[in-house]
PDB file of C-alpha atoms in Angstrom:
ATOM      1  CA  MET N   1     -51.377   2.425 -33.083  1.00  0.00           C
ATOM      2  CA  SER N   2     -52.838  -0.577 -31.323  1.00  0.00           C
ATOM      3  CA  PRO N   3     -50.721  -3.826 -31.303  1.00  0.00           C
ATOM      4  CA  SER N   4     -51.832  -6.803 -33.340  1.00  0.00           C
ATOM      5  CA  TYR N   5     -52.912  -9.528 -30.882  1.00  0.00           C
ATOM      6  CA  ALA N   6     -53.916 -12.198 -33.446  1.00  0.00           C
ATOM      7  CA  PRO N   7     -54.394 -12.421 -37.170  1.00  0.00           C
ATOM      8  CA  PRO N   8     -57.965 -12.097 -38.606  1.00  0.00           C
ATOM      9  CA  GLY N   9     -60.004 -15.281 -37.973  1.00  0.00           C
ATOM     10  CA  GLN N  10     -57.904 -16.200 -34.877  1.00  0.00           C
ATOM     11  CA  LEU N  11     -58.461 -15.705 -31.211  1.00  0.00           C
ATOM     12  CA  TRP N  12     -55.621 -15.145 -28.679  1.00  0.00           C
ATOM     13  CA  LEU N  13     -56.142 -17.271 -25.555  1.00  0.00           C
ATOM     14  CA  LEU N  14     -54.603 -16.248 -22.125  1.00  0.00           C
ATOM     15  CA  PRO N  15     -55.314 -19.124 -19.683  1.00  0.00           C
ATOM     16  CA  GLN N  16     -54.299 -18.803 -16.049  1.00  0.00           C
ATOM     17  CA  ALA N  17     -50.920 -20.541 -16.558  1.00  0.00           C
ATOM     18  CA  GLN N  18     -49.961 -17.984 -19.194  1.00  0.00           C
ATOM     19  CA  GLN N  19     -50.590 -15.128 -16.793  1.00  0.00           C
ATOM     20  CA  GLU N  20     -48.272 -16.355 -14.041  1.00  0.00           C
ATOM     21  CA  ALA N  21     -45.081 -14.353 -13.238  1.00  0.00           C
ATOM     22  CA  LEU N  22     -46.028 -11.402 -15.444  1.00  0.00           C
ATOM     23  CA  ASP N  23     -44.010  -8.348 -14.517  1.00  0.00           C
ATOM     24  CA  LEU N  24     -46.837  -6.702 -12.588  1.00  0.00           C
ATOM     25  CA  ASP N  25     -46.282  -3.607 -10.524  1.00  0.00           C
ATOM     26  CA  HIS N  26     -48.879  -3.228  -7.825  1.00  0.00           C
ATOM     27  CA  ARG N  27     -48.529   0.553  -7.877  1.00  0.00           C
ATOM     28  CA  GLN N  28     -49.187   0.580 -11.667  1.00  0.00           C
ATOM     29  CA  VAL N  29     -52.179  -1.861 -11.187  1.00  0.00           C
ATOM     30  CA  ILE N  30     -53.616   0.737  -8.674  1.00  0.00           C
ATOM     31  CA  ALA N  31     -53.028   3.525 -11.182  1.00  0.00           C
ATOM     32  CA  VAL N  32     -54.726   1.656 -13.947  1.00  0.00           C
ATOM     33  CA  VAL N  33     -57.778   0.740 -11.843  1.00  0.00           C
ATOM     34  CA  GLU N  34     -57.988   4.425 -10.533  1.00  0.00           C
ATOM     35  CA  GLN N  35     -58.010   5.815 -14.000  1.00  0.00           C
ATOM     36  CA  ALA N  36     -60.766   3.422 -15.077  1.00  0.00           C
ATOM     37  CA  TYR N  37     -62.969   4.742 -12.193  1.00  0.00           C
ATOM     38  CA  ARG N  38     -62.109   8.314 -13.077  1.00  0.00           C
ATOM     39  CA  ALA N  39     -63.023   7.752 -16.755  1.00  0.00           C
ATOM     40  CA  LEU N  40     -66.502   6.814 -15.705  1.00  0.00           C
ATOM     41  CA  ARG N  41     -67.106  10.453 -14.845  1.00  0.00           C
ATOM     42  CA  GLU N  42     -64.724  12.137 -17.206  1.00  0.00           C
ATOM     43  CA  GLY N  43     -66.508  10.728 -20.335  1.00  0.00           C
ATOM     44  CA  GLY N  44     -66.559   7.825 -22.650  1.00  0.00           C
ATOM     45  CA  SER N  45     -66.700   4.883 -20.267  1.00  0.00           C
ATOM     46  CA  ASN N  46     -69.768   2.875 -19.410  1.00  0.00           C
ATOM     47  CA  ASN N  47     -70.506   0.143 -16.812  1.00  0.00           C
ATOM     48  CA  PRO N  48     -74.086  -1.094 -16.781  1.00  0.00           C
ATOM     49  CA  VAL N  49     -75.229  -3.064 -13.680  1.00  0.00           C
ATOM     50  CA  LYS N  50     -74.375  -6.734 -13.814  1.00  0.00           C
ATOM     51  CA  THR N  51     -77.017  -9.411 -14.571  1.00  0.00           C
ATOM     52  CA  ILE N  52     -77.293 -12.132 -11.929  1.00  0.00           C
ATOM     53  CA  ILE N  53     -78.866 -15.561 -11.656  1.00  0.00           C
ATOM     54  CA  ASP N  54     -78.868 -16.838  -8.033  1.00  0.00           C
ATOM     55  CA  ASP N  55     -80.398 -20.333  -7.775  1.00  0.00           C
ATOM     56  CA  PRO N  56     -82.990 -20.384  -4.888  1.00  0.00           C
ATOM     57  CA  ASP N  57     -81.379 -23.487  -3.474  1.00  0.00           C
ATOM     58  CA  HIS N  58     -77.969 -21.950  -3.674  1.00  0.00           C
ATOM     59  CA  ARG N  59     -76.859 -24.667  -6.098  1.00  0.00           C
ATOM     60  CA  SER N  60     -75.100 -22.166  -8.400  1.00  0.00           C
ATOM     61  CA  LEU N  61     -74.442 -18.447  -8.879  1.00  0.00           C
ATOM     62  CA  SER N  62     -73.971 -16.946 -12.232  1.00  0.00           C
ATOM     63  CA  TYR N  63     -73.517 -13.331 -13.562  1.00  0.00           C
ATOM     64  CA  SER N  64     -72.431 -11.428 -16.610  1.00  0.00           C
ATOM     65  CA  MET N  65     -71.018  -7.907 -17.081  1.00  0.00           C
ATOM     66  CA  VAL N  66     -70.159  -5.597 -19.934  1.00  0.00           C
ATOM     67  CA  ALA N  67     -68.258  -2.358 -19.896  1.00  0.00           C
ATOM     68  CA  ARG N  68     -66.274   0.086 -22.005  1.00  0.00           C
ATOM     69  CA  ASP N  69     -63.043   1.671 -20.728  1.00  0.00           C
ATOM     70  CA  ALA N  70     -62.513   4.910 -22.606  1.00  0.00           C
ATOM     71  CA  GLY N  71     -58.929   5.343 -21.404  1.00  0.00           C
ATOM     72  CA  SER N  72     -57.676   2.142 -23.014  1.00  0.00           C
ATOM     73  CA  GLY N  73     -60.329   2.017 -25.724  1.00  0.00           C
ATOM     74  CA  THR N  74     -61.343  -1.549 -24.566  1.00  0.00           C
ATOM     75  CA  VAL N  75     -64.744  -3.203 -24.374  1.00  0.00           C
ATOM     76  CA  CYS N  76     -64.937  -6.127 -21.867  1.00  0.00           C
ATOM     77  CA  PHE N  77     -67.512  -8.941 -21.711  1.00  0.00           C
ATOM     78  CA  LYS N  78     -67.210 -10.959 -18.438  1.00  0.00           C
ATOM     79  CA  ALA N  79     -68.963 -14.175 -17.460  1.00  0.00           C
ATOM     80  CA  VAL N  80     -68.765 -15.911 -14.134  1.00  0.00           C
ATOM     81  CA  TYR N  81     -70.237 -19.309 -13.001  1.00  0.00           C
ATOM     82  CA  GLU N  82     -69.920 -20.687  -9.406  1.00  0.00           C
ATOM     83  CA  PHE N  83     -71.165 -24.166  -8.493  1.00  0.00           C
ATOM     84  CA  ASP N  84     -71.914 -24.725  -4.798  1.00  0.00           C
ATOM     85  CA  PRO N  85     -71.156 -21.124  -3.861  1.00  0.00           C
ATOM     86  CA  ARG N  86     -71.928 -21.706  -0.208  1.00  0.00           C
ATOM     87  CA  ARG N  87     -69.713 -24.751  -0.005  1.00  0.00           C
ATOM     88  CA  THR N  88     -72.580 -26.810   1.324  1.00  0.00           C
ATOM     89  CA  ARG N  89     -72.181 -29.712  -1.116  1.00  0.00           C
ATOM     90  CA  ASN N  90     -68.346 -30.044  -0.806  1.00  0.00           C
ATOM     91  CA  ASP N  91     -68.207 -29.687  -4.631  1.00  0.00           C
ATOM     92  CA  TYR N  92     -67.203 -25.997  -5.190  1.00  0.00           C
ATOM     93  CA  ARG N  93     -66.285 -25.068  -8.844  1.00  0.00           C
ATOM     94  CA  PHE N  94     -65.530 -21.710 -10.345  1.00  0.00           C
ATOM     95  CA  HIS N  95     -65.336 -20.833 -14.050  1.00  0.00           C
ATOM     96  CA  SER N  96     -64.913 -17.365 -15.395  1.00  0.00           C
ATOM     97  CA  PHE N  97     -63.382 -15.447 -18.314  1.00  0.00           C
ATOM     98  CA  VAL N  98     -63.241 -11.984 -19.886  1.00  0.00           C
ATOM     99  CA  PHE N  99     -63.404 -11.332 -23.677  1.00  0.00           C
ATOM    100  CA  LEU N 100     -61.643  -8.127 -24.585  1.00  0.00           C
ATOM    101  CA  VAL N 101     -62.052  -6.107 -27.780  1.00  0.00           C
ATOM    102  CA  ASP N 102     -60.180  -3.070 -29.000  1.00  0.00           C
ATOM    103  CA  ASP N 103     -62.912  -0.510 -29.555  1.00  0.00           C
ATOM    104  CA  THR N 104     -60.785   1.683 -31.698  1.00  0.00           C
ATOM    105  CA  THR N 105     -60.131  -0.912 -34.386  1.00  0.00           C
ATOM    106  CA  GLY N 106     -62.869  -3.470 -33.754  1.00  0.00           C
ATOM    107  CA  ALA N 107     -60.285  -6.237 -33.404  1.00  0.00           C
ATOM    108  CA  PRO N 108     -60.444  -8.840 -30.720  1.00  0.00           C
ATOM    109  CA  VAL N 109     -57.771  -8.605 -28.032  1.00  0.00           C
ATOM    110  CA  ALA N 110     -57.923 -11.735 -26.022  1.00  0.00           C
ATOM    111  CA  LEU N 111     -60.030 -14.332 -24.193  1.00  0.00           C
ATOM    112  CA  MET N 112     -58.619 -14.404 -20.652  1.00  0.00           C
ATOM    113  CA  ASP N 113     -59.096 -16.489 -17.504  1.00  0.00           C
ATOM    114  CA  VAL N 114     -59.781 -14.154 -14.546  1.00  0.00           C
ATOM    115  CA  VAL N 115     -58.335 -16.098 -11.626  1.00  0.00           C
ATOM    116  CA  LYS N 116     -55.508 -13.581 -11.459  1.00  0.00           C
ATOM    117  CA  LEU N 117     -57.294 -10.548 -12.900  1.00  0.00           C
ATOM    118  CA  GLY N 118     -60.205 -10.570 -10.467  1.00  0.00           C
ATOM    119  CA  PRO N 119     -58.282 -10.444  -7.135  1.00  0.00           C
ATOM    120  CA  LEU N 120     -55.891  -7.814  -8.627  1.00  0.00           C
ATOM    121  CA  ARG N 121     -58.616  -5.355  -9.570  1.00  0.00           C
ATOM    122  CA  SER N 122     -60.623  -6.002  -6.368  1.00  0.00           C
ATOM    123  CA  SER N 123     -57.593  -5.499  -4.107  1.00  0.00           C
ATOM    124  CA  ALA N 124     -56.659  -2.399  -5.998  1.00  0.00           C
ATOM    125  CA  THR N 125     -60.127  -0.958  -5.373  1.00  0.00           C
ATOM    126  CA  THR N 126     -59.872  -1.881  -1.748  1.00  0.00           C
ATOM    127  CA  ALA N 127     -56.600   0.029  -1.546  1.00  0.00           C
ATOM    128  CA  LEU N 128     -58.135   3.107  -3.221  1.00  0.00           C
ATOM    129  CA  PHE N 129     -61.042   3.039  -0.686  1.00  0.00           C
ATOM    130  CA  ALA N 130     -58.666   2.619   2.245  1.00  0.00           C
ATOM    131  CA  ARG N 131     -56.229   5.398   1.102  1.00  0.00           C
ATOM    132  CA  ALA N 132     -59.112   7.857   0.551  1.00  0.00           C
ATOM    133  CA  ALA N 133     -61.035   7.101   3.770  1.00  0.00           C
ATOM    134  CA  CYS N 134     -58.045   6.541   6.133  1.00  0.00           C
ATOM    135  CA  PRO N 135     -54.882   8.107   4.597  1.00  0.00           C
ATOM    136  CA  ASP N 136     -53.047   8.132   8.010  1.00  0.00           C
ATOM    137  CA  ALA N 137     -53.771   4.466   8.779  1.00  0.00           C
ATOM    138  CA  ARG N 138     -51.100   2.426  10.494  1.00  0.00           C
ATOM    139  CA  THR N 139     -52.859  -0.959  11.132  1.00  0.00           C
ATOM    140  CA  ALA N 140     -54.665  -3.054   8.481  1.00  0.00           C
ATOM    141  CA  LEU N 141     -56.572  -6.279   9.269  1.00  0.00           C
ATOM    142  CA  VAL N 142     -57.787  -8.707   6.635  1.00  0.00           C
ATOM    143  CA  VAL N 143     -60.478 -11.278   7.392  1.00  0.00           C
ATOM    144  CA  GLY N 144     -60.141 -14.225   4.997  1.00  0.00           C
ATOM    145  CA  THR N 145     -57.292 -16.168   3.506  1.00  0.00           C
ATOM    146  CA  GLY N 146     -58.526 -17.200   0.071  1.00  0.00           C
ATOM    147  CA  VAL N 147     -57.355 -15.614  -3.214  1.00  0.00           C
ATOM    148  CA  GLN N 148     -58.909 -12.195  -2.258  1.00  0.00           C
ATOM    149  CA  GLY N 149     -57.374 -12.328   1.225  1.00  0.00           C
ATOM    150  CA  GLN N 150     -53.997 -13.157  -0.185  1.00  0.00           C
ATOM    151  CA  ALA N 151     -54.145 -10.171  -2.613  1.00  0.00           C
ATOM    152  CA  ALA N 152     -55.419  -7.538  -0.163  1.00  0.00           C
ATOM    153  CA  LEU N 153     -52.317  -6.764   1.928  1.00  0.00           C
ATOM    154  CA  PRO N 154     -49.726  -6.534  -0.830  1.00  0.00           C
ATOM    155  CA  MET N 155     -51.931  -3.976  -2.612  1.00  0.00           C
ATOM    156  CA  LEU N 156     -52.553  -2.036   0.661  1.00  0.00           C
ATOM    157  CA  VAL N 157     -48.890  -1.843   1.214  1.00  0.00           C
ATOM    158  CA  ALA N 158     -48.206  -0.583  -2.312  1.00  0.00           C
ATOM    159  CA  ALA N 159     -50.802   2.137  -1.958  1.00  0.00           C
ATOM    160  CA  MET N 160     -49.939   2.947   1.745  1.00  0.00           C
ATOM    161  CA  PRO N 161     -46.296   2.079   2.424  1.00  0.00           C
ATOM    162  CA  GLU N 162     -46.546   3.830   5.758  1.00  0.00           C
ATOM    163  CA  LEU N 163     -48.719   1.007   7.143  1.00  0.00           C
ATOM    164  CA  GLU N 164     -46.893  -0.382  10.186  1.00  0.00           C
ATOM    165  CA  ARG N 165     -48.947  -3.301  11.392  1.00  0.00           C
ATOM    166  CA  LEU N 166     -50.453  -5.960   9.115  1.00  0.00           C
ATOM    167  CA  GLN N 167     -52.844  -8.609  10.517  1.00  0.00           C
ATOM    168  CA  VAL N 168     -54.853 -11.580   9.090  1.00  0.00           C
ATOM    169  CA  PHE N 169     -57.681 -13.543  10.594  1.00  0.00           C
ATOM    170  CA  GLY N 170     -58.703 -16.990   9.176  1.00  0.00           C
ATOM    171  CA  THR N 171     -59.292 -20.607   9.913  1.00  0.00           C
ATOM    172  CA  TYR N 172     -57.182 -22.463   7.300  1.00  0.00           C
ATOM    173  CA  PRO N 173     -53.477 -22.889   8.206  1.00  0.00           C
ATOM    174  CA  GLU N 174     -52.287 -23.088   4.551  1.00  0.00           C
ATOM    175  CA  GLY N 175     -54.347 -19.898   3.767  1.00  0.00           C
ATOM    176  CA  LEU N 176     -52.817 -18.066   6.673  1.00  0.00           C
ATOM    177  CA  ARG N 177     -49.318 -18.966   5.556  1.00  0.00           C
ATOM    178  CA  ALA N 178     -50.092 -17.880   1.992  1.00  0.00           C
ATOM    179  CA  VAL N 179     -51.234 -14.442   3.282  1.00  0.00           C
ATOM    180  CA  GLN N 180     -47.984 -14.129   5.223  1.00  0.00           C
ATOM    181  CA  GLU N 181     -45.799 -15.074   2.294  1.00  0.00           C
ATOM    182  CA  ALA N 182     -47.742 -12.691  -0.088  1.00  0.00           C
ATOM    183  CA  VAL N 183     -46.244  -9.590   1.583  1.00  0.00           C
ATOM    184  CA  GLU N 184     -42.590  -9.713   0.813  1.00  0.00           C
ATOM    185  CA  GLY N 185     -40.326  -8.279   3.484  1.00  0.00           C
ATOM    186  CA  ARG N 186     -43.149  -7.525   5.932  1.00  0.00           C
ATOM    187  CA  GLU N 187     -44.342  -9.360   8.973  1.00  0.00           C
ATOM    188  CA  VAL N 188     -47.957 -10.353   8.978  1.00  0.00           C
ATOM    189  CA  GLU N 189     -49.583 -11.244  12.356  1.00  0.00           C
ATOM    190  CA  ILE N 190     -52.055 -14.078  12.584  1.00  0.00           C
ATOM    191  CA  VAL N 191     -54.735 -12.896  15.037  1.00  0.00           C
ATOM    192  CA  LYS N 192     -56.764 -15.182  17.227  1.00  0.00           C
ATOM    193  CA  ASP N 193     -59.140 -12.692  18.791  1.00  0.00           C
ATOM    194  CA  LEU N 194     -60.991 -11.014  15.964  1.00  0.00           C
ATOM    195  CA  ARG N 195     -62.838  -8.613  18.221  1.00  0.00           C
ATOM    196  CA  GLU N 196     -59.689  -7.328  19.835  1.00  0.00           C
ATOM    197  CA  ALA N 197     -57.826  -6.947  16.479  1.00  0.00           C
ATOM    198  CA  ALA N 198     -60.747  -5.165  14.883  1.00  0.00           C
ATOM    199  CA  GLY N 199     -60.854  -2.645  17.771  1.00  0.00           C
ATOM    200  CA  GLU N 200     -57.255  -1.698  17.070  1.00  0.00           C
ATOM    201  CA  ALA N 201     -57.311  -1.706  13.261  1.00  0.00           C
ATOM    202  CA  ASP N 202     -57.537   1.465  11.123  1.00  0.00           C
ATOM    203  CA  ILE N 203     -58.506  -0.565   8.057  1.00  0.00           C
ATOM    204  CA  VAL N 204     -60.599  -3.749   8.191  1.00  0.00           C
ATOM    205  CA  VAL N 205     -60.992  -5.755   4.921  1.00  0.00           C
ATOM    206  CA  GLY N 206     -63.770  -8.332   4.598  1.00  0.00           C
ATOM    207  CA  ALA N 207     -62.402 -10.728   2.050  1.00  0.00           C
ATOM    208  CA  ALA N 208     -63.587 -14.077   3.339  1.00  0.00           C
ATOM    209  CA  GLY N 209     -65.802 -16.543   1.506  1.00  0.00           C
ATOM    210  CA  LEU N 210     -69.267 -17.773   2.330  1.00  0.00           C
ATOM    211  CA  SER N 211     -67.884 -20.226   4.803  1.00  0.00           C
ATOM    212  CA  VAL N 212     -66.689 -17.503   7.117  1.00  0.00           C
ATOM    213  CA  THR N 213     -67.047 -18.386  10.769  1.00  0.00           C
ATOM    214  CA  GLU N 214     -66.861 -14.940  12.391  1.00  0.00           C
ATOM    215  CA  GLU N 215     -67.434 -11.388  11.229  1.00  0.00           C
ATOM    216  CA  VAL N 216     -66.407  -7.933  12.458  1.00  0.00           C
ATOM    217  CA  ARG N 217     -69.262  -6.086  14.193  1.00  0.00           C
ATOM    218  CA  ARG N 218     -69.929  -2.362  14.227  1.00  0.00           C
ATOM    219  CA  ASP N 219     -69.373  -1.952  18.018  1.00  0.00           C
ATOM    220  CA  TRP N 220     -65.961  -3.511  17.722  1.00  0.00           C
ATOM    221  CA  MET N 221     -64.555  -0.808  15.378  1.00  0.00           C
ATOM    222  CA  LYS N 222     -62.692   2.177  16.648  1.00  0.00           C
ATOM    223  CA  PRO N 223     -63.527   5.810  15.662  1.00  0.00           C
ATOM    224  CA  GLY N 224     -61.982   6.916  12.470  1.00  0.00           C
ATOM    225  CA  SER N 225     -61.632   3.445  10.998  1.00  0.00           C
ATOM    226  CA  VAL N 226     -62.855   2.128   7.669  1.00  0.00           C
ATOM    227  CA  ALA N 227     -64.332  -1.279   6.800  1.00  0.00           C
ATOM    228  CA  VAL N 228     -64.077  -2.393   3.171  1.00  0.00           C
ATOM    229  CA  LEU N 229     -66.309  -5.322   2.200  1.00  0.00           C
ATOM    230  CA  LEU N 230     -65.561  -7.261  -0.980  1.00  0.00           C
ATOM    231  CA  GLY N 231     -66.746 -10.667   0.177  1.00  0.00           C
ATOM    232  CA  TYR N 232     -67.605 -11.645   3.715  1.00  0.00           C
ATOM    233  CA  GLY N 233     -66.067 -11.006   7.116  1.00  0.00           C
ATOM    234  CA  VAL N 234     -67.705  -7.677   7.902  1.00  0.00           C
ATOM    235  CA  HIS N 235     -71.233  -7.985   9.460  1.00  0.00           C
ATOM    236  CA  ALA N 236     -74.184  -6.167   7.981  1.00  0.00           C
ATOM    237  CA  ASP N 237     -74.494  -4.092  11.138  1.00  0.00           C
ATOM    238  CA  VAL N 238     -71.337  -2.271  10.121  1.00  0.00           C
ATOM    239  CA  CYS N 239     -73.072  -1.078   6.947  1.00  0.00           C
ATOM    240  CA  HIS N 240     -76.210  -0.105   8.809  1.00  0.00           C
ATOM    241  CA  GLY N 241     -74.418   1.430  11.767  1.00  0.00           C
ATOM    242  CA  ALA N 242     -71.641   3.298  10.045  1.00  0.00           C
ATOM    243  CA  ASP N 243     -71.428   7.049  10.215  1.00  0.00           C
ATOM    244  CA  TYR N 244     -70.620   7.252   6.525  1.00  0.00           C
ATOM    245  CA  ARG N 245     -71.054   4.886   3.551  1.00  0.00           C
ATOM    246  CA  ILE N 246     -69.199   4.751   0.287  1.00  0.00           C
ATOM    247  CA  ALA N 247     -69.438   2.338  -2.694  1.00  0.00           C
ATOM    248  CA  THR N 248     -67.918   1.714  -6.067  1.00  0.00           C
ATOM    249  CA  ASP N 249     -71.386   2.250  -7.500  1.00  0.00           C
ATOM    250  CA  THR N 250     -74.741   2.553  -5.669  1.00  0.00           C
ATOM    251  CA  ALA N 251     -76.792   0.773  -8.321  1.00  0.00           C
ATOM    252  CA  GLN N 252     -74.355  -2.128  -8.406  1.00  0.00           C
ATOM    253  CA  MET N 253     -74.453  -2.283  -4.683  1.00  0.00           C
ATOM    254  CA  HIS N 254     -78.214  -2.592  -4.630  1.00  0.00           C
ATOM    255  CA  ALA N 255     -77.973  -5.362  -7.260  1.00  0.00           C
ATOM    256  CA  THR N 256     -75.421  -7.505  -5.339  1.00  0.00           C
ATOM    257  CA  CYS N 257     -75.656  -6.906  -1.604  1.00  0.00           C
ATOM    258  CA  ASP N 258     -78.759  -8.917  -0.516  1.00  0.00           C
ATOM    259  CA  ASP N 259     -76.836 -10.231   2.512  1.00  0.00           C
ATOM    260  CA  LEU N 260     -76.615  -6.631   3.755  1.00  0.00           C
ATOM    261  CA  ARG N 261     -80.363  -5.965   3.784  1.00  0.00           C
ATOM    262  CA  ASP N 262     -82.306  -5.526   7.012  1.00  0.00           C
ATOM    263  CA  ALA N 263     -85.366  -7.537   8.088  1.00  0.00           C
ATOM    264  CA  GLU N 264     -87.599  -5.322   5.907  1.00  0.00           C
ATOM    265  CA  GLY N 265     -85.310  -5.682   2.943  1.00  0.00           C
ATOM    266  CA  GLY N 266     -83.918  -2.115   3.169  1.00  0.00           C
ATOM    267  CA  LEU N 267     -80.465  -0.659   2.751  1.00  0.00           C
ATOM    268  CA  PRO N 268     -79.128   2.530   4.264  1.00  0.00           C
ATOM    269  CA  HIS N 269     -78.223   5.603   2.087  1.00  0.00           C
ATOM    270  CA  VAL N 270     -74.861   5.569   0.312  1.00  0.00           C
ATOM    271  CA  ASP N 271     -73.123   8.908   0.856  1.00  0.00           C
ATOM    272  CA  ALA N 272     -70.572   8.902  -1.948  1.00  0.00           C
ATOM    273  CA  GLN N 273     -69.280   6.797  -4.795  1.00  0.00           C
ATOM    274  CA  LEU N 274     -65.670   5.955  -5.529  1.00  0.00           C
ATOM    275  CA  PRO N 275     -65.262   7.750  -8.916  1.00  0.00           C
ATOM    276  CA  ASP N 276     -66.511  10.948  -7.297  1.00  0.00           C
ATOM    277  CA  ILE N 277     -64.198  10.571  -4.356  1.00  0.00           C
ATOM    278  CA  LEU N 278     -61.154  10.027  -6.607  1.00  0.00           C
ATOM    279  CA  LEU N 279     -62.056  13.133  -8.583  1.00  0.00           C
ATOM    280  CA  GLY N 280     -62.515  15.237  -5.508  1.00  0.00           C
ATOM    281  CA  LEU N 281     -66.263  15.713  -6.159  1.00  0.00           C
ATOM    282  CA  ALA N 282     -67.312  14.013  -2.843  1.00  0.00           C
ATOM    283  CA  PRO N 283     -65.553  13.341   0.487  1.00  0.00           C
ATOM    284  CA  ALA N 284     -64.487   9.851   1.696  1.00  0.00           C
ATOM    285  CA  ARG N 285     -65.747  10.784   5.200  1.00  0.00           C
ATOM    286  CA  ARG N 286     -67.361  13.705   6.828  1.00  0.00           C
ATOM    287  CA  ARG N 287     -65.588  13.749  10.192  1.00  0.00           C
ATOM    288  CA  PRO N 288     -62.210  12.447  11.428  1.00  0.00           C
ATOM    289  CA  ASP N 289     -63.915  10.071  13.921  1.00  0.00           C
ATOM    290  CA  ASP N 290     -66.461   8.571  11.417  1.00  0.00           C
ATOM    291  CA  VAL N 291     -66.626   4.865  11.065  1.00  0.00           C
ATOM    292  CA  VAL N 292     -66.763   4.445   7.312  1.00  0.00           C
ATOM    293  CA  PHE N 293     -68.224   1.458   5.493  1.00  0.00           C
ATOM    294  CA  ALA N 294     -67.038   0.874   1.892  1.00  0.00           C
ATOM    295  CA  TYR N 295     -68.732  -1.579  -0.374  1.00  0.00           C
ATOM    296  CA  ASN N 296     -66.362  -2.932  -3.031  1.00  0.00           C
ATOM    297  CA  SER N 297     -68.490  -4.409  -5.794  1.00  0.00           C
ATOM    298  CA  GLY N 298     -66.534  -5.507  -8.873  1.00  0.00           C
ATOM    299  CA  MET N 299     -67.013  -3.430 -11.939  1.00  0.00           C
ATOM    300  CA  ALA N 300     -66.285  -4.609 -15.417  1.00  0.00           C
ATOM    301  CA  VAL N 301     -64.727  -1.280 -16.368  1.00  0.00           C
ATOM    302  CA  THR N 302     -61.805  -2.192 -14.244  1.00  0.00           C
ATOM    303  CA  ASP N 303     -61.642  -5.651 -15.758  1.00  0.00           C
ATOM    304  CA  ALA N 304     -61.426  -3.920 -19.139  1.00  0.00           C
ATOM    305  CA  ALA N 305     -58.706  -1.494 -18.204  1.00  0.00           C
ATOM    306  CA  LEU N 306     -56.624  -3.955 -16.153  1.00  0.00           C
ATOM    307  CA  GLY N 307     -57.237  -6.864 -18.581  1.00  0.00           C
ATOM    308  CA  ARG N 308     -55.922  -4.702 -21.472  1.00  0.00           C
ATOM    309  CA  TYR N 309     -52.793  -3.798 -19.265  1.00  0.00           C
ATOM    310  CA  MET N 310     -52.231  -7.451 -18.475  1.00  0.00           C
ATOM    311  CA  ALA N 311     -52.733  -8.474 -22.097  1.00  0.00           C
ATOM    312  CA  ASP N 312     -50.123  -5.976 -23.309  1.00  0.00           C
ATOM    313  CA  LEU N 313     -47.617  -7.340 -20.706  1.00  0.00           C
ATOM    314  CA  ALA N 314     -48.398 -10.897 -21.857  1.00  0.00           C
ATOM    315  CA  LEU N 315     -48.010  -9.991 -25.487  1.00  0.00           C
ATOM    316  CA  ALA N 316     -44.653  -8.380 -24.815  1.00  0.00           C
ATOM    317  CA  ALA N 317     -43.577 -11.617 -23.001  1.00  0.00           C
ATOM    318  CA  GLY N 318     -44.686 -13.855 -25.842  1.00  0.00           C
ATOM    319  CA  ARG N 319     -47.404 -15.592 -23.818  1.00  0.00           C
ATOM    320  CA  GLY N 320     -50.697 -17.105 -24.842  1.00  0.00           C
ATOM    321  CA  GLU N 321     -51.889 -19.228 -27.705  1.00  0.00           C
ATOM    322  CA  LYS N 322     -53.628 -18.214 -31.003  1.00  0.00           C
ATOM    323  CA  VAL N 323     -56.317 -20.570 -32.281  1.00  0.00           C
ATOM    324  CA  ASP N 324     -58.531 -20.547 -35.349  1.00  0.00           C
ATOM    325  CA  PHE N 325     -61.856 -19.353 -34.138  1.00  0.00           C
ATOM    326  CA  TRP N 326     -63.888 -17.395 -36.749  1.00  0.00           C
TER     327      TRP N 326
END
């Protein structure tokens, strides 16, 4: 039986502050996200392509997503608004939430802020890509020190504890320190020469924001490595020049990756999608020396599954606030 999140007529609110210090296990987060991808093929789940409004003057970026996760019986509605997404006006603002509904009872679950949820599900997806495409990796490099960059290495270590060398490239001292502090009990090197570091890394994660100053190029990467792009920090020529390309979802990639298009507006063929890779229906690479490009586009089905997992943890911890709404 599903738990009762709020009485009829009320809505349970889970703002960012009420999600801090939840008893989250990174390995369990990865398992929840992996099952959400698997359920897209095994039946019952659905994840339509997101709807996007990108202002021509780059004043704002808005998008919405809806999905159903069959495993948890949860429907998720997600809305995101970014003001000054390219940080050209020095007035950046970000607002986002997910509304979760129990699709087995029809009862609302929660209205949640996604500042914590988004980086968790994105970094878990990155870890799934990396583990599938480069299971014997020993060195991981993250480009970017924002919330996505800070979440990437702890999740990679949870998925691939045999990683020996962890590196980060960025331009903000406080962000670099935050990345180092995010990986408990492990040393994280701050790299100065991005080209040299990329040439030694088995896993490269592009997690920077639009203000990124330097990006990893295709000819810097060593044979057998994988580049996972979820923000910026990996140049478009890695996508076009890779030996093998994988994505969370091909249609979603085509809807969201305008920065990767060539001069004619084209994109190369995607060889495999993550749900099929996880189910063993498609390989994560063809040859051991392939340079693999992985496009990590957020999918609301993972927001639904992970949001429900976090909501249940918050409910057990007595978090949140119930308000009269309907």
